[in-house]
């Protein structure tokens, strides 16, 4: 008869020790991956919603080289748009903190389609949101988008 090199007790002890190490580590890993997924979803949602504020631009004023845009209109539009289009995964975990509008200077382009009437500044909308992933601290995400008129 051959002698066994181990025993069932040793195998059981190693199995339980591995289980007590792997279960908490696996649970933390899944929690971390869920938080990362939520943060990425919030960023993608913001990236898809912010450029939609171009509808607040006045197309007739733009045709004569003037950019007419109301910060209040952009704020109201984005608040309502984000509230109605918020994905189910972000419900209760996504807080809109602020929406700001600023103007960014653009260099003169001799080949611009408006010629000498081209705007010297373009509007940029900035948005800050707080994401609260479960089991992780809250995170503030900032995104910006240049508002350009997109033809229908």
mmCIF file of C-alpha atoms in Angstrom:
data_model
loop_
_atom_site.group_PDB
_atom_site.id
_atom_site.type_symbol
_atom_site.label_atom_id
_atom_site.label_comp_id
_atom_site.label_asym_id
_atom_site.label_seq_id
_atom_site.Cartn_x
_atom_site.Cartn_y
_atom_site.Cartn_z
ATOM 1 C CA UNK A 1 0.000 0.000 0.000
ATOM 2 C CA UNK A 2 1.137 3.495 -0.819
ATOM 3 C CA UNK A 3 1.120 6.201 1.769
ATOM 4 C CA UNK A 4 -0.859 9.322 1.048
ATOM 5 C CA UNK A 5 1.001 12.584 1.168
ATOM 6 C CA UNK A 6 -1.817 14.600 2.698
ATOM 7 C CA UNK A 7 -5.033 14.105 4.483
ATOM 8 C CA UNK A 8 -8.620 15.134 4.034
ATOM 9 C CA UNK A 9 -8.316 17.498 7.012
ATOM 10 C CA UNK A 10 -5.486 19.420 5.403
ATOM 11 C CA UNK A 11 -7.392 19.698 2.116
ATOM 12 C CA UNK A 12 -10.483 20.915 3.975
ATOM 13 C CA UNK A 13 -8.425 23.476 5.895
ATOM 14 C CA UNK A 14 -6.832 24.797 2.694
ATOM 15 C CA UNK A 15 -10.233 24.939 0.991
ATOM 16 C CA UNK A 16 -11.840 26.911 3.819
ATOM 17 C CA UNK A 17 -8.884 29.293 4.075
ATOM 18 C CA UNK A 18 -9.082 29.932 0.344
ATOM 19 C CA UNK A 19 -12.827 30.463 0.581
ATOM 20 C CA UNK A 20 -12.494 32.983 3.417
ATOM 21 C CA UNK A 21 -9.932 34.902 1.367
ATOM 22 C CA UNK A 22 -11.576 34.732 -2.050
ATOM 23 C CA UNK A 23 -15.150 35.602 -1.099
ATOM 24 C CA UNK A 24 -14.369 39.018 0.490
ATOM 25 C CA UNK A 25 -11.897 39.876 -2.246
ATOM 26 C CA UNK A 26 -14.384 38.866 -4.939
ATOM 27 C CA UNK A 27 -17.127 40.866 -3.299
ATOM 28 C CA UNK A 28 -14.934 43.985 -3.140
ATOM 29 C CA UNK A 29 -13.900 43.481 -6.759
ATOM 30 C CA UNK A 30 -17.513 43.249 -7.913
ATOM 31 C CA UNK A 31 -18.409 46.365 -5.900
ATOM 32 C CA UNK A 32 -15.482 48.243 -7.452
ATOM 33 C CA UNK A 33 -16.435 47.142 -10.979
ATOM 34 C CA UNK A 34 -20.046 48.190 -10.386
ATOM 35 C CA UNK A 35 -18.900 51.638 -9.221
ATOM 36 C CA UNK A 36 -16.670 51.997 -12.304
ATOM 37 C CA UNK A 37 -19.542 50.985 -14.584
ATOM 38 C CA UNK A 38 -21.789 53.587 -12.960
ATOM 39 C CA UNK A 39 -19.157 56.332 -13.319
ATOM 40 C CA UNK A 40 -18.610 55.484 -16.988
ATOM 41 C CA UNK A 41 -22.367 55.451 -17.626
ATOM 42 C CA UNK A 42 -22.705 58.905 -16.036
ATOM 43 C CA UNK A 43 -19.888 60.296 -18.188
ATOM 44 C CA UNK A 44 -21.354 58.827 -21.363
ATOM 45 C CA UNK A 45 -24.777 60.182 -20.476
ATOM 46 C CA UNK A 46 -23.363 63.678 -19.996
ATOM 47 C CA UNK A 47 -21.380 63.446 -23.240
ATOM 48 C CA UNK A 48 -24.562 62.558 -25.116
ATOM 49 C CA UNK A 49 -26.762 65.245 -23.529
ATOM 50 C CA UNK A 50 -24.588 68.375 -23.389
ATOM 51 C CA UNK A 51 -24.173 68.903 -27.167
ATOM 52 C CA UNK A 52 -27.974 68.760 -27.535
ATOM 53 C CA UNK A 53 -28.160 72.281 -26.089
ATOM 54 C CA UNK A 54 -27.324 73.560 -29.583
ATOM 55 C CA UNK A 55 -31.104 73.887 -30.096
ATOM 56 C CA UNK A 56 -30.958 76.960 -27.854
ATOM 57 C CA UNK A 57 -28.852 78.777 -30.484
ATOM 58 C CA UNK A 58 -30.694 81.325 -32.636
ATOM 59 C CA UNK A 59 -30.170 80.125 -36.222
ATOM 60 C CA UNK A 60 -31.289 83.419 -37.818
ATOM 61 C CA UNK A 61 -28.827 85.445 -35.727
ATOM 62 C CA UNK A 62 -26.077 82.971 -36.557
ATOM 63 C CA UNK A 63 -26.737 83.442 -40.274
ATOM 64 C CA UNK A 64 -25.766 87.101 -39.959
ATOM 65 C CA UNK A 65 -22.706 86.310 -37.851
ATOM 66 C CA UNK A 66 -24.114 86.832 -34.372
ATOM 67 C CA UNK A 67 -24.292 84.196 -31.666
ATOM 68 C CA UNK A 68 -27.364 84.737 -29.550
ATOM 69 C CA UNK A 69 -27.696 82.319 -26.665
ATOM 70 C CA UNK A 70 -29.360 82.622 -23.287
ATOM 71 C CA UNK A 71 -27.691 80.964 -20.307
ATOM 72 C CA UNK A 72 -31.096 80.568 -18.652
ATOM 73 C CA UNK A 73 -32.475 78.773 -21.731
ATOM 74 C CA UNK A 74 -29.500 76.390 -21.813
ATOM 75 C CA UNK A 75 -29.840 75.724 -18.077
ATOM 76 C CA UNK A 76 -33.567 75.028 -18.316
ATOM 77 C CA UNK A 77 -33.177 72.879 -21.443
ATOM 78 C CA UNK A 78 -30.425 70.696 -19.998
ATOM 79 C CA UNK A 79 -32.146 70.288 -16.617
ATOM 80 C CA UNK A 80 -35.338 69.066 -18.265
ATOM 81 C CA UNK A 81 -33.502 66.937 -20.864
ATOM 82 C CA UNK A 82 -31.331 65.191 -18.282
ATOM 83 C CA UNK A 83 -34.303 64.583 -15.996
ATOM 84 C CA UNK A 84 -36.390 62.986 -18.742
ATOM 85 C CA UNK A 85 -33.612 60.924 -20.362
ATOM 86 C CA UNK A 86 -31.829 59.692 -17.233
ATOM 87 C CA UNK A 87 -31.095 55.958 -17.624
ATOM 88 C CA UNK A 88 -32.508 53.553 -15.059
ATOM 89 C CA UNK A 89 -29.008 52.602 -13.889
ATOM 90 C CA UNK A 90 -28.397 56.199 -12.774
ATOM 91 C CA UNK A 91 -31.758 56.759 -11.055
ATOM 92 C CA UNK A 92 -31.158 57.917 -7.476
ATOM 93 C CA UNK A 93 -27.383 57.974 -7.948
ATOM 94 C CA UNK A 94 -26.996 61.030 -10.222
ATOM 95 C CA UNK A 95 -27.285 64.623 -8.976
ATOM 96 C CA UNK A 96 -26.974 67.569 -11.347
ATOM 97 C CA UNK A 97 -24.924 70.187 -9.481
ATOM 98 C CA UNK A 98 -24.480 73.072 -11.919
ATOM 99 C CA UNK A 99 -24.616 74.113 -15.537
ATOM 100 C CA UNK A 100 -22.579 77.075 -16.704
ATOM 101 C CA UNK A 101 -22.198 78.793 -20.051
ATOM 102 C CA UNK A 102 -18.988 80.482 -21.135
ATOM 103 C CA UNK A 103 -17.575 81.835 -24.372
ATOM 104 C CA UNK A 104 -14.351 80.614 -25.949
ATOM 105 C CA UNK A 105 -12.430 82.715 -28.447
ATOM 106 C CA UNK A 106 -11.759 81.189 -31.832
ATOM 107 C CA UNK A 107 -9.092 82.318 -34.276
ATOM 108 C CA UNK A 108 -10.051 83.924 -37.545
ATOM 109 C CA UNK A 109 -10.377 81.454 -40.418
ATOM 110 C CA UNK A 110 -10.234 82.951 -43.929
ATOM 111 C CA UNK A 111 -12.001 79.861 -45.323
ATOM 112 C CA UNK A 112 -14.912 80.009 -42.885
ATOM 113 C CA UNK A 113 -18.324 79.583 -44.518
ATOM 114 C CA UNK A 114 -19.565 82.907 -43.066
ATOM 115 C CA UNK A 115 -16.579 84.814 -44.467
ATOM 116 C CA UNK A 116 -16.022 88.103 -42.651
ATOM 117 C CA UNK A 117 -19.190 87.595 -40.550
ATOM 118 C CA UNK A 118 -17.824 84.563 -38.700
ATOM 119 C CA UNK A 119 -18.191 84.592 -34.921
ATOM 120 C CA UNK A 120 -15.136 85.430 -32.848
ATOM 121 C CA UNK A 121 -16.385 83.339 -29.918
ATOM 122 C CA UNK A 122 -18.257 80.069 -29.524
ATOM 123 C CA UNK A 123 -20.422 79.056 -26.571
ATOM 124 C CA UNK A 124 -19.213 76.275 -24.282
ATOM 125 C CA UNK A 125 -21.511 74.602 -21.787
ATOM 126 C CA UNK A 126 -19.926 73.197 -18.603
ATOM 127 C CA UNK A 127 -21.743 70.710 -16.402
ATOM 128 C CA UNK A 128 -20.942 69.205 -13.000
ATOM 129 C CA UNK A 129 -22.733 66.176 -11.575
ATOM 130 C CA UNK A 130 -22.328 64.070 -8.462
ATOM 131 C CA UNK A 131 -22.423 60.298 -8.851
ATOM 132 C CA UNK A 132 -23.051 58.164 -5.762
ATOM 133 C CA UNK A 133 -22.039 54.575 -6.470
ATOM 134 C CA UNK A 134 -23.187 52.114 -3.805
ATOM 135 C CA UNK A 135 -20.411 51.211 -1.394
ATOM 136 C CA UNK A 136 -18.087 53.958 -2.665
ATOM 137 C CA UNK A 137 -17.643 57.649 -1.908
ATOM 138 C CA UNK A 138 -19.495 60.187 -4.048
ATOM 139 C CA UNK A 139 -17.610 61.481 -7.069
ATOM 140 C CA UNK A 140 -18.017 64.774 -8.937
ATOM 141 C CA UNK A 141 -17.753 64.532 -12.731
ATOM 142 C CA UNK A 142 -17.213 67.599 -14.918
ATOM 143 C CA UNK A 143 -17.838 67.707 -18.658
ATOM 144 C CA UNK A 144 -17.855 70.458 -21.290
ATOM 145 C CA UNK A 145 -19.167 70.719 -24.836
ATOM 146 C CA UNK A 146 -18.821 73.352 -27.519
ATOM 147 C CA UNK A 147 -22.250 74.272 -28.843
ATOM 148 C CA UNK A 148 -22.355 74.343 -32.609
ATOM 149 C CA UNK A 149 -25.389 74.497 -34.839
ATOM 150 C CA UNK A 150 -26.049 71.052 -36.260
ATOM 151 C CA UNK A 151 -28.161 71.085 -39.425
ATOM 152 C CA UNK A 152 -31.321 68.957 -39.471
#
